[in-house]
């Protein structure tokens, strides 16, 4: 049993401030956004500094630090595995024509002026039905990115609309893991928790849709040349056998998630459904990629290559090539490294007691209802930035502030709502958080590029803090009255 010193607040802040400094250097000087490797090095270097302080100043044993790092990494293994499978899914769904078909029909049906709000609404509905933001961005989202870029819209704006809608549905769906986790931590009924979130989540998504609508009309003047669109449609029809049957793989995945099948097996089944679809509908295109070969061995080689390296084709159209040449497990390696590095840093902070010290310092600043909810929101954001995991950003503040809400006579529904308003939705805004890293890799848009356009994710904690400050929609705890 090790006997370690408790860190002072200034000592606990040193690794965090050091990390922030390195990240600022990466972004401003090297223009790195979690894909070039500099952020990974920053996280590992900060973890090393944290470990040195812990061992030589706080007298924490190396064995204890190593144990916590392993525990931290273990919590991220599910996300890392999903990332590899999603990389495979993207490549296979392009090969089977699912993504090209989504782009094809999307170009025909959606105009640039209304695309952003429509994309947000579509992702809201899909995510609400499935309870999974990651499944939504990894299926419908990648197609919407392709459509938006083809229409001439900025990739950051399209990704912001996709993420805003996906996280709204995730937050409000009773099938969502975080929507079940937050009330479980706070001790609240699931549907009472969802009803109480309407006051913050409702205005946030309405304002987001209004914002995307206004933003969409500002891009209307940059409408694409119809000849360019027609050329892209013709190219897709020439290279792929486009039909509604190509939507079978995503329908299967969404149905499985809707039936509460875990994300990993559901996405894996989606990969095999895509392979079957490719062998049925895209044999001519596959034969072209194989220089005319049609043997079982040739098909197997192509599918294996797409699974690992991603899909590659030369259509003669550079825009189509940039949309379709992607995916594969190897494309996710830098993101896996990023999450791994973040978990090492978070585990080291936890082992040295620095994470607890920072959290307790925030709690000491609480002076009333508004500041208590504000402290909860702030702690969730800090945990998302330091522990790099949205589940820890819900669990740790939930446990830490539970007694304080009781002390101030507040209904626990206020706590569960605050945990979701900041813990769930801000994870995607942090480049090295598993949520930010996943969506940046899946959508192919750097986190800092889409961040300004994630209107829903930015507005949710702001609206929650505003209502808390004004003492609006804040529920008081109902005291039990003794029966005479």
Short mmCIF file of C-alpha atoms in Angstrom, two decimals:
data_model
loop_
_atom_site.label_atom_id
_atom_site.label_comp_id
_atom_site.label_asym_id
_atom_site.label_seq_id
_atom_site.Cartn_x
_atom_site.Cartn_y
_atom_site.Cartn_z
CA UNK A 1 0.00 0.00 0.00
CA UNK A 2 1.61 3.24 -1.12
CA UNK A 3 1.54 6.38 1.01
CA UNK A 4 1.37 9.38 -1.27
CA UNK A 5 1.11 13.08 -0.54
CA UNK A 6 -2.04 14.90 -1.60
CA UNK A 7 -1.16 17.41 -4.35
CA UNK A 8 -1.83 21.10 -3.89
CA UNK A 9 -3.99 22.78 -6.51
CA UNK A 10 -1.06 24.59 -8.12
CA UNK A 11 0.85 21.32 -8.46
CA UNK A 12 -2.23 19.56 -9.88
CA UNK A 13 -2.64 22.27 -12.52
CA UNK A 14 0.96 22.04 -13.79
CA UNK A 15 0.39 19.03 -16.14
CA UNK A 16 -2.89 20.48 -17.43
CA UNK A 17 -1.34 23.89 -18.14
CA UNK A 18 1.68 22.18 -19.72
CA UNK A 19 -0.61 20.16 -21.99
CA UNK A 20 -2.62 23.25 -22.96
CA UNK A 21 0.62 25.05 -23.86
CA UNK A 22 1.78 22.17 -26.08
CA UNK A 23 -1.62 21.90 -27.77
CA UNK A 24 -1.67 25.64 -28.49
CA UNK A 25 1.81 25.35 -30.01
CA UNK A 26 0.62 22.44 -32.16
CA UNK A 27 -2.46 24.25 -33.43
CA UNK A 28 -1.00 27.73 -33.97
CA UNK A 29 2.52 26.88 -35.14
CA UNK A 30 2.26 23.41 -36.65
CA UNK A 31 -1.45 23.59 -37.62
CA UNK A 32 -1.90 20.10 -36.18
CA UNK A 33 -5.40 18.86 -35.34
CA UNK A 34 -4.96 15.37 -33.90
CA UNK A 35 -3.99 13.77 -37.21
CA UNK A 36 -0.32 14.67 -37.65
CA UNK A 37 0.97 13.10 -34.44
CA UNK A 38 1.96 16.27 -32.56
CA UNK A 39 -1.06 16.12 -30.24
CA UNK A 40 -0.29 12.50 -29.41
CA UNK A 41 3.25 13.47 -28.47
CA UNK A 42 1.90 16.37 -26.39
CA UNK A 43 -0.37 14.03 -24.41
CA UNK A 44 2.37 11.45 -23.80
CA UNK A 45 4.87 14.16 -22.81
CA UNK A 46 2.35 15.64 -20.38
CA UNK A 47 1.73 12.18 -18.94
CA UNK A 48 5.50 11.79 -18.46
CA UNK A 49 5.69 15.15 -16.64
CA UNK A 50 2.71 14.14 -14.47
CA UNK A 51 4.41 10.85 -13.63
CA UNK A 52 7.66 12.58 -12.66
CA UNK A 53 5.81 14.93 -10.32
CA UNK A 54 3.87 12.01 -8.88
CA UNK A 55 6.88 9.78 -8.24
CA UNK A 56 9.49 12.30 -7.08
CA UNK A 57 7.32 14.93 -5.36
CA UNK A 58 4.09 13.22 -4.33
CA UNK A 59 5.79 9.87 -3.59
CA UNK A 60 3.34 7.85 -5.67
CA UNK A 61 4.71 4.46 -6.66
CA UNK A 62 5.30 3.67 -10.31
CA UNK A 63 3.30 0.45 -9.92
CA UNK A 64 0.23 2.45 -8.83
CA UNK A 65 0.56 4.83 -11.80
CA UNK A 66 0.99 1.92 -14.21
CA UNK A 67 -2.08 0.19 -12.78
CA UNK A 68 -4.26 3.28 -13.24
CA UNK A 69 -2.96 3.83 -16.78
CA UNK A 70 -3.88 0.25 -17.68
CA UNK A 71 -7.34 0.73 -16.15
CA UNK A 72 -7.78 3.94 -18.14
CA UNK A 73 -6.72 2.31 -21.41
CA UNK A 74 -9.02 -0.63 -20.70
CA UNK A 75 -12.04 1.69 -20.60
CA UNK A 76 -11.22 2.86 -24.13
CA UNK A 77 -10.72 -0.57 -25.72
CA UNK A 78 -14.34 -0.76 -26.83
CA UNK A 79 -14.06 2.59 -28.63
CA UNK A 80 -10.75 1.59 -30.22
CA UNK A 81 -12.20 -1.66 -31.53
CA UNK A 82 -15.24 0.16 -32.92
CA UNK A 83 -12.92 2.61 -34.69
CA UNK A 84 -11.16 -0.19 -36.57
CA UNK A 85 -14.49 -1.77 -37.57
CA UNK A 86 -15.90 1.61 -38.67
CA UNK A 87 -12.82 2.10 -40.87
CA UNK A 88 -13.62 -1.25 -42.47
CA UNK A 89 -17.31 -0.32 -42.75
CA UNK A 90 -16.57 2.91 -44.62
CA UNK A 91 -14.35 1.17 -47.17
CA UNK A 92 -16.76 -1.73 -47.73
CA UNK A 93 -19.83 0.52 -47.99
CA UNK A 94 -18.11 2.52 -50.70
CA UNK A 95 -17.14 -0.70 -52.49
CA UNK A 96 -20.71 -2.05 -52.36
CA UNK A 97 -22.13 1.26 -53.60
CA UNK A 98 -24.05 2.27 -50.46
CA UNK A 99 -22.19 5.55 -49.96
CA UNK A 100 -22.15 6.40 -53.69
CA UNK A 101 -25.92 5.73 -53.80
CA UNK A 102 -26.52 8.04 -50.82
CA UNK A 103 -24.48 10.75 -52.54
CA UNK A 104 -26.28 10.13 -55.85
CA UNK A 105 -29.82 10.41 -54.47
CA UNK A 106 -28.82 13.22 -52.11
CA UNK A 107 -27.53 15.33 -55.01
CA UNK A 108 -30.83 14.83 -56.80
CA UNK A 109 -33.11 15.62 -53.88
CA UNK A 110 -31.44 18.23 -51.64
CA UNK A 111 -30.62 21.81 -52.68
CA UNK A 112 -27.65 23.70 -51.19
CA UNK A 113 -29.88 26.32 -49.51
CA UNK A 114 -31.69 23.85 -47.24
CA UNK A 115 -29.05 21.14 -47.03
CA UNK A 116 -27.57 22.05 -43.63
CA UNK A 117 -30.85 22.15 -41.64
CA UNK A 118 -32.10 19.05 -43.49
CA UNK A 119 -28.87 17.19 -42.66
CA UNK A 120 -29.25 18.16 -39.01
CA UNK A 121 -32.88 16.98 -38.90
CA UNK A 122 -32.09 13.69 -40.70
CA UNK A 123 -29.32 12.87 -38.22
CA UNK A 124 -31.58 13.85 -35.31
CA UNK A 125 -34.24 11.38 -36.42
CA UNK A 126 -31.80 8.53 -37.09
CA UNK A 127 -29.93 9.06 -33.81
CA UNK A 128 -33.18 9.36 -31.85
CA UNK A 129 -34.35 6.06 -33.32
CA UNK A 130 -31.08 4.23 -32.72
CA UNK A 131 -29.77 5.98 -29.59
CA UNK A 132 -26.26 6.18 -31.05
CA UNK A 133 -24.50 9.32 -32.28
CA UNK A 134 -21.47 7.29 -33.38
CA UNK A 135 -23.57 4.91 -35.50
CA UNK A 136 -25.35 7.88 -37.08
CA UNK A 137 -22.21 9.80 -38.01
CA UNK A 138 -20.55 6.58 -39.17
CA UNK A 139 -23.39 5.68 -41.55
CA UNK A 140 -25.67 8.54 -42.62
CA UNK A 141 -23.05 11.13 -41.67
CA UNK A 142 -20.34 10.03 -44.10
CA UNK A 143 -22.82 10.16 -46.99
CA UNK A 144 -24.06 13.63 -46.00
CA UNK A 145 -20.45 14.86 -45.88
CA UNK A 146 -20.00 13.67 -49.46
CA UNK A 147 -23.23 15.29 -50.63
CA UNK A 148 -22.43 18.59 -48.90
CA UNK A 149 -18.94 18.82 -50.34
CA UNK A 150 -20.29 18.04 -53.80
CA UNK A 151 -22.81 20.87 -53.42
CA UNK A 152 -19.93 23.22 -52.63
CA UNK A 153 -20.61 23.60 -48.91
CA UNK A 154 -17.71 23.83 -46.41
CA UNK A 155 -16.89 20.45 -44.88
CA UNK A 156 -16.80 21.99 -41.38
CA UNK A 157 -20.35 23.33 -41.70
CA UNK A 158 -21.70 19.99 -42.97
CA UNK A 159 -19.93 18.06 -40.21
CA UNK A 160 -21.29 20.53 -37.64
CA UNK A 161 -24.84 19.90 -38.85
CA UNK A 162 -24.32 16.13 -38.82
CA UNK A 163 -22.83 16.13 -35.32
CA UNK A 164 -25.43 18.54 -33.92
CA UNK A 165 -28.29 16.33 -35.08
CA UNK A 166 -26.56 13.11 -34.07
CA UNK A 167 -25.87 14.28 -30.52
CA UNK A 168 -29.38 15.69 -30.09
CA UNK A 169 -30.87 12.29 -30.90
CA UNK A 170 -28.29 10.50 -28.75
CA UNK A 171 -29.04 12.80 -25.82
CA UNK A 172 -32.82 12.42 -26.00
CA UNK A 173 -33.14 8.75 -26.95
CA UNK A 174 -34.02 6.23 -24.21
CA UNK A 175 -31.85 3.76 -26.15
CA UNK A 176 -28.68 5.83 -25.66
CA UNK A 177 -26.03 4.58 -23.23
CA UNK A 178 -25.22 8.08 -21.93
CA UNK A 179 -28.92 8.90 -21.55
CA UNK A 180 -29.23 5.84 -19.33
CA UNK A 181 -25.93 6.45 -17.54
CA UNK A 182 -26.60 10.02 -16.37
CA UNK A 183 -29.89 9.31 -14.52
CA UNK A 184 -28.45 6.08 -13.13
CA UNK A 185 -25.56 8.04 -11.55
CA UNK A 186 -27.91 10.74 -10.22
CA UNK A 187 -30.60 8.30 -9.05
CA UNK A 188 -33.34 9.48 -11.42
CA UNK A 189 -36.00 7.71 -13.46
CA UNK A 190 -34.96 7.53 -17.13
CA UNK A 191 -38.07 9.15 -18.61
CA UNK A 192 -38.22 11.82 -15.90
CA UNK A 193 -34.64 12.65 -16.87
CA UNK A 194 -35.53 12.88 -20.59
CA UNK A 195 -38.55 15.09 -19.89
CA UNK A 196 -36.46 17.46 -17.76
CA UNK A 197 -33.85 17.77 -20.54
CA UNK A 198 -36.44 19.21 -22.92
CA UNK A 199 -36.00 22.65 -21.30
CA UNK A 200 -32.34 22.85 -22.33
CA UNK A 201 -32.14 20.47 -25.29
CA UNK A 202 -35.27 21.77 -27.04
CA UNK A 203 -34.13 25.40 -27.34
CA UNK A 204 -30.60 24.26 -28.25
CA UNK A 205 -31.69 22.16 -31.25
CA UNK A 206 -34.25 24.77 -32.40
CA UNK A 207 -31.61 27.51 -32.34
CA UNK A 208 -29.16 25.17 -34.07
CA UNK A 209 -31.59 24.44 -36.92
CA UNK A 210 -32.31 28.17 -37.27
CA UNK A 211 -28.57 28.82 -37.35
CA UNK A 212 -28.01 26.18 -40.04
CA UNK A 213 -30.91 27.58 -42.07
CA UNK A 214 -29.42 31.09 -42.00
CA UNK A 215 -25.98 29.68 -42.75
CA UNK A 216 -27.35 27.65 -45.65
CA UNK A 217 -28.84 30.70 -47.35
CA UNK A 218 -25.51 32.53 -47.09
CA UNK A 219 -24.00 29.75 -49.22
CA UNK A 220 -26.83 29.83 -51.76
CA UNK A 221 -25.04 32.44 -53.83
CA UNK A 222 -22.25 29.92 -54.36
CA UNK A 223 -24.56 27.41 -56.05
CA UNK A 224 -22.82 24.74 -58.08
CA UNK A 225 -22.77 24.62 -61.83
CA UNK A 226 -25.51 22.18 -62.88
CA UNK A 227 -23.17 20.75 -65.50
CA UNK A 228 -20.74 19.80 -62.72
CA UNK A 229 -23.50 18.07 -60.75
CA UNK A 230 -24.71 16.24 -63.86
CA UNK A 231 -21.17 15.09 -64.60
CA UNK A 232 -20.78 13.74 -61.07
CA UNK A 233 -24.13 11.94 -61.25
CA UNK A 234 -23.16 10.39 -64.60
CA UNK A 235 -19.76 9.33 -63.20
CA UNK A 236 -21.38 7.60 -60.22
CA UNK A 237 -23.90 5.82 -62.50
CA UNK A 238 -21.11 4.72 -64.84
CA UNK A 239 -18.87 3.27 -62.14
CA UNK A 240 -21.52 1.84 -59.78
CA UNK A 241 -24.80 -0.01 -60.20
CA UNK A 242 -26.98 2.56 -58.37
CA UNK A 243 -30.29 1.31 -56.93
CA UNK A 244 -32.35 1.43 -53.74
CA UNK A 245 -31.15 -2.10 -52.90
CA UNK A 246 -27.83 -0.58 -51.89
CA UNK A 247 -29.51 0.86 -48.78
CA UNK A 248 -29.95 -2.63 -47.31
CA UNK A 249 -26.68 -2.58 -45.28
CA UNK A 250 -27.42 0.70 -43.41
CA UNK A 251 -31.04 -0.36 -42.84
CA UNK A 252 -29.78 -3.60 -41.27
CA UNK A 253 -27.36 -1.72 -39.01
CA UNK A 254 -29.94 0.84 -37.92
CA UNK A 255 -32.48 -1.91 -37.25
CA UNK A 256 -29.98 -3.82 -35.11
CA UNK A 257 -29.06 -0.72 -33.10
CA UNK A 258 -32.77 0.05 -32.73
CA UNK A 259 -33.18 -3.44 -31.25
CA UNK A 260 -30.47 -2.54 -28.68
CA UNK A 261 -27.82 -4.71 -30.30
CA UNK A 262 -24.42 -3.37 -29.19
CA UNK A 263 -22.61 -1.08 -31.62
CA UNK A 264 -19.66 -3.40 -32.32
CA UNK A 265 -21.63 -6.49 -33.45
CA UNK A 266 -24.15 -4.29 -35.30
CA UNK A 267 -21.42 -2.52 -37.29
CA UNK A 268 -19.61 -5.82 -37.91
CA UNK A 269 -22.81 -7.31 -39.36
CA UNK A 270 -23.06 -4.14 -41.48
CA UNK A 271 -19.60 -4.92 -42.90
CA UNK A 272 -20.63 -8.44 -43.93
CA UNK A 273 -23.91 -7.12 -45.34
CA UNK A 274 -21.86 -4.67 -47.40
CA UNK A 275 -19.60 -7.44 -48.70
CA UNK A 276 -22.64 -9.49 -49.77
CA UNK A 277 -24.16 -6.41 -51.44
CA UNK A 278 -20.92 -5.73 -53.31
CA UNK A 279 -20.73 -9.31 -54.61
CA UNK A 280 -24.34 -9.11 -55.81
CA UNK A 281 -24.57 -5.60 -57.29
CA UNK A 282 -21.05 -4.32 -57.99
CA UNK A 283 -19.33 -7.26 -59.71
CA UNK A 284 -18.65 -5.25 -62.88
CA UNK A 285 -16.95 -2.47 -60.94
CA UNK A 286 -15.00 -4.97 -58.84
CA UNK A 287 -13.91 -6.77 -62.02
CA UNK A 288 -12.70 -3.43 -63.43
CA UNK A 289 -10.65 -2.81 -60.27
CA UNK A 290 -9.21 -6.31 -60.65
CA UNK A 291 -8.28 -5.75 -64.33
CA UNK A 292 -10.93 -8.18 -65.50
CA UNK A 293 -10.31 -10.95 -62.96
CA UNK A 294 -13.45 -12.64 -61.63
CA UNK A 295 -12.06 -15.49 -59.56
CA UNK A 296 -12.94 -16.07 -55.92
CA UNK A 297 -9.32 -15.46 -54.97
CA UNK A 298 -9.32 -12.09 -56.78
CA UNK A 299 -12.52 -10.95 -55.05
CA UNK A 300 -11.14 -12.07 -51.70
CA UNK A 301 -7.91 -10.12 -52.30
CA UNK A 302 -9.83 -6.96 -53.23
CA UNK A 303 -12.15 -7.16 -50.21
CA UNK A 304 -9.20 -7.77 -47.89
CA UNK A 305 -7.33 -4.79 -49.36
CA UNK A 306 -10.35 -2.50 -48.98
CA UNK A 307 -10.82 -3.73 -45.40
CA UNK A 308 -7.29 -2.78 -44.40
CA UNK A 309 -6.19 0.01 -46.77
CA UNK A 310 -9.55 1.50 -47.75
CA UNK A 311 -11.32 1.91 -51.08
CA UNK A 312 -9.37 3.29 -54.07
CA UNK A 313 -10.68 4.08 -57.55
CA UNK A 314 -9.86 6.46 -60.38
CA UNK A 315 -13.15 7.70 -61.84
CA UNK A 316 -11.61 10.48 -63.91
CA UNK A 317 -13.36 13.02 -61.66
CA UNK A 318 -11.10 14.45 -58.94
CA UNK A 319 -14.04 15.47 -56.71
CA UNK A 320 -15.55 11.99 -56.82
CA UNK A 321 -12.13 10.47 -56.19
CA UNK A 322 -11.65 12.61 -53.07
CA UNK A 323 -15.06 11.54 -51.76
CA UNK A 324 -14.69 7.82 -52.39
CA UNK A 325 -10.99 7.06 -51.85
CA UNK A 326 -11.04 6.52 -48.11
CA UNK A 327 -11.78 4.09 -45.28
CA UNK A 328 -9.92 1.01 -44.07
CA UNK A 329 -8.42 0.02 -40.73
CA UNK A 330 -5.09 1.69 -41.47
CA UNK A 331 -6.82 5.05 -41.83
CA UNK A 332 -7.86 4.84 -38.18
CA UNK A 333 -4.39 4.15 -36.75
CA UNK A 334 -3.56 7.80 -35.95
CA UNK A 335 -6.90 8.19 -34.18
CA UNK A 336 -6.35 5.03 -32.16
CA UNK A 337 -2.93 6.37 -31.17
CA UNK A 338 -4.54 9.66 -30.13
CA UNK A 339 -7.12 7.99 -27.86
CA UNK A 340 -4.47 5.69 -26.42
CA UNK A 341 -2.26 8.68 -25.59
CA UNK A 342 -5.17 10.54 -24.02
CA UNK A 343 -5.99 7.56 -21.81
CA UNK A 344 -2.37 7.39 -20.63
CA UNK A 345 -2.50 11.06 -19.63
CA UNK A 346 -5.90 10.69 -17.93
CA UNK A 347 -4.78 7.59 -16.03
CA UNK A 348 -1.62 9.33 -14.80
CA UNK A 349 -3.61 12.35 -13.60
CA UNK A 350 -5.98 10.04 -11.74
CA UNK A 351 -3.20 7.96 -10.14
CA UNK A 352 -1.41 11.02 -8.74
CA UNK A 353 -4.61 12.46 -7.24
CA UNK A 354 -4.37 15.58 -9.41
CA UNK A 355 -7.70 14.96 -11.12
CA UNK A 356 -9.50 14.69 -7.76
CA UNK A 357 -7.78 17.85 -6.49
CA UNK A 358 -8.88 19.90 -9.48
CA UNK A 359 -12.45 18.63 -9.12
CA UNK A 360 -12.61 19.36 -5.39
CA UNK A 361 -11.25 22.86 -5.98
CA UNK A 362 -14.12 23.53 -8.34
CA UNK A 363 -16.59 22.26 -5.72
CA UNK A 364 -15.25 24.71 -3.12
CA UNK A 365 -16.30 27.64 -5.31
CA UNK A 366 -19.96 26.67 -5.12
CA UNK A 367 -22.08 29.30 -3.36
CA UNK A 368 -25.59 28.58 -4.57
CA UNK A 369 -27.82 26.81 -7.10
CA UNK A 370 -26.48 28.65 -10.14
CA UNK A 371 -22.82 28.16 -9.24
CA UNK A 372 -23.44 24.50 -8.31
CA UNK A 373 -24.90 23.69 -11.72
CA UNK A 374 -22.22 25.86 -13.34
CA UNK A 375 -19.54 23.89 -11.45
CA UNK A 376 -21.11 20.63 -12.64
CA UNK A 377 -21.09 21.81 -16.25
CA UNK A 378 -17.51 23.06 -15.94
CA UNK A 379 -16.32 19.83 -14.33
CA UNK A 380 -17.83 17.77 -17.15
CA UNK A 381 -15.99 19.88 -19.73
CA UNK A 382 -12.72 19.69 -17.76
CA UNK A 383 -13.07 15.89 -17.46
CA UNK A 384 -13.73 15.62 -21.20
CA UNK A 385 -10.52 17.58 -21.83
CA UNK A 386 -8.35 15.79 -19.26
CA UNK A 387 -9.73 12.27 -18.87
CA UNK A 388 -10.63 12.25 -22.61
CA UNK A 389 -13.71 10.09 -22.12
CA UNK A 390 -17.36 11.18 -22.04
CA UNK A 391 -18.34 8.38 -19.68
CA UNK A 392 -15.83 9.55 -17.06
CA UNK A 393 -17.06 13.10 -17.68
CA UNK A 394 -20.51 11.91 -16.56
CA UNK A 395 -19.60 9.46 -13.79
CA UNK A 396 -16.95 11.49 -11.89
CA UNK A 397 -18.88 14.80 -11.60
CA UNK A 398 -22.09 12.84 -10.93
CA UNK A 399 -20.58 11.12 -7.92
CA UNK A 400 -18.72 14.25 -6.79
CA UNK A 401 -21.72 16.63 -6.80
CA UNK A 402 -24.50 14.26 -5.72
CA UNK A 403 -24.35 15.21 -2.03
CA UNK A 404 -24.08 18.92 -2.86
CA UNK A 405 -27.37 18.84 -4.79
CA UNK A 406 -29.00 17.15 -1.83
CA UNK A 407 -27.51 19.77 0.52
CA UNK A 408 -28.97 22.62 -1.53
CA UNK A 409 -32.39 20.92 -1.66
CA UNK A 410 -32.27 20.31 -5.40
CA UNK A 411 -34.01 17.48 -7.21
CA UNK A 412 -31.45 15.01 -8.66
CA UNK A 413 -32.99 15.58 -12.09
CA UNK A 414 -31.09 18.89 -12.16
CA UNK A 415 -27.86 16.93 -11.74
CA UNK A 416 -28.62 14.32 -14.40
CA UNK A 417 -29.59 17.06 -16.87
CA UNK A 418 -26.38 19.03 -16.23
CA UNK A 419 -24.30 15.88 -16.72
CA UNK A 420 -25.79 15.37 -20.16
CA UNK A 421 -25.80 19.08 -21.10
CA UNK A 422 -22.01 19.20 -20.78
CA UNK A 423 -20.64 15.68 -20.36
CA UNK A 424 -22.28 14.06 -23.38
CA UNK A 425 -22.25 16.84 -25.96
CA UNK A 426 -18.85 18.50 -25.42
CA UNK A 427 -16.77 15.33 -25.82
CA UNK A 428 -16.97 15.70 -29.60
CA UNK A 429 -15.46 19.21 -29.36
CA UNK A 430 -12.17 18.00 -27.85
CA UNK A 431 -9.70 16.77 -30.55
CA UNK A 432 -8.04 14.20 -28.26
CA UNK A 433 -11.25 13.00 -26.60
CA UNK A 434 -12.52 9.66 -27.91
CA UNK A 435 -15.65 11.44 -29.23
CA UNK A 436 -13.74 14.16 -31.05
CA UNK A 437 -11.13 11.77 -32.41
CA UNK A 438 -13.75 9.29 -33.62
CA UNK A 439 -15.86 11.85 -35.46
CA UNK A 440 -12.87 13.61 -36.99
CA UNK A 441 -11.59 10.29 -38.35
CA UNK A 442 -15.00 9.01 -39.46
CA UNK A 443 -16.19 12.19 -41.18
CA UNK A 444 -12.74 13.12 -42.47
CA UNK A 445 -13.01 16.63 -41.02
CA UNK A 446 -10.58 17.90 -38.32
CA UNK A 447 -12.18 18.64 -34.96
CA UNK A 448 -11.17 22.30 -34.92
CA UNK A 449 -12.63 22.71 -38.41
CA UNK A 450 -16.13 21.52 -37.48
CA UNK A 451 -16.10 22.85 -33.88
CA UNK A 452 -17.43 26.39 -34.68
CA UNK A 453 -20.37 24.84 -36.53
CA UNK A 454 -21.47 22.41 -33.78
CA UNK A 455 -24.22 24.81 -32.76
CA UNK A 456 -26.20 22.31 -30.69
CA UNK A 457 -23.15 21.07 -28.77
CA UNK A 458 -22.00 24.61 -27.98
CA UNK A 459 -25.45 25.91 -27.06
CA UNK A 460 -26.47 23.06 -24.73
CA UNK A 461 -24.18 23.93 -21.77
CA UNK A 462 -24.69 27.67 -22.37
CA UNK A 463 -28.49 27.37 -22.18
CA UNK A 464 -28.18 25.08 -19.17
CA UNK A 465 -26.00 27.64 -17.37
CA UNK A 466 -28.36 30.48 -18.30
CA UNK A 467 -31.41 28.68 -16.91
CA UNK A 468 -29.50 27.83 -13.73
CA UNK A 469 -28.39 31.45 -13.28
CA UNK A 470 -31.95 32.69 -13.76
CA UNK A 471 -33.28 29.86 -11.55
CA UNK A 472 -35.66 28.80 -14.32
CA UNK A 473 -36.80 25.15 -14.72
CA UNK A 474 -34.79 24.24 -11.61
CA UNK A 475 -36.64 21.59 -9.61
CA UNK A 476 -36.55 21.64 -5.82
CA UNK A 477 -36.40 18.41 -3.88
CA UNK A 478 -39.78 17.35 -2.53
CA UNK A 479 -39.47 16.77 1.21
CA UNK A 480 -41.23 13.75 2.62
CA UNK A 481 -44.01 14.83 4.98
CA UNK A 482 -44.54 12.61 8.01
CA UNK A 483 -48.07 11.23 8.13
CA UNK A 484 -50.01 12.04 11.36
#
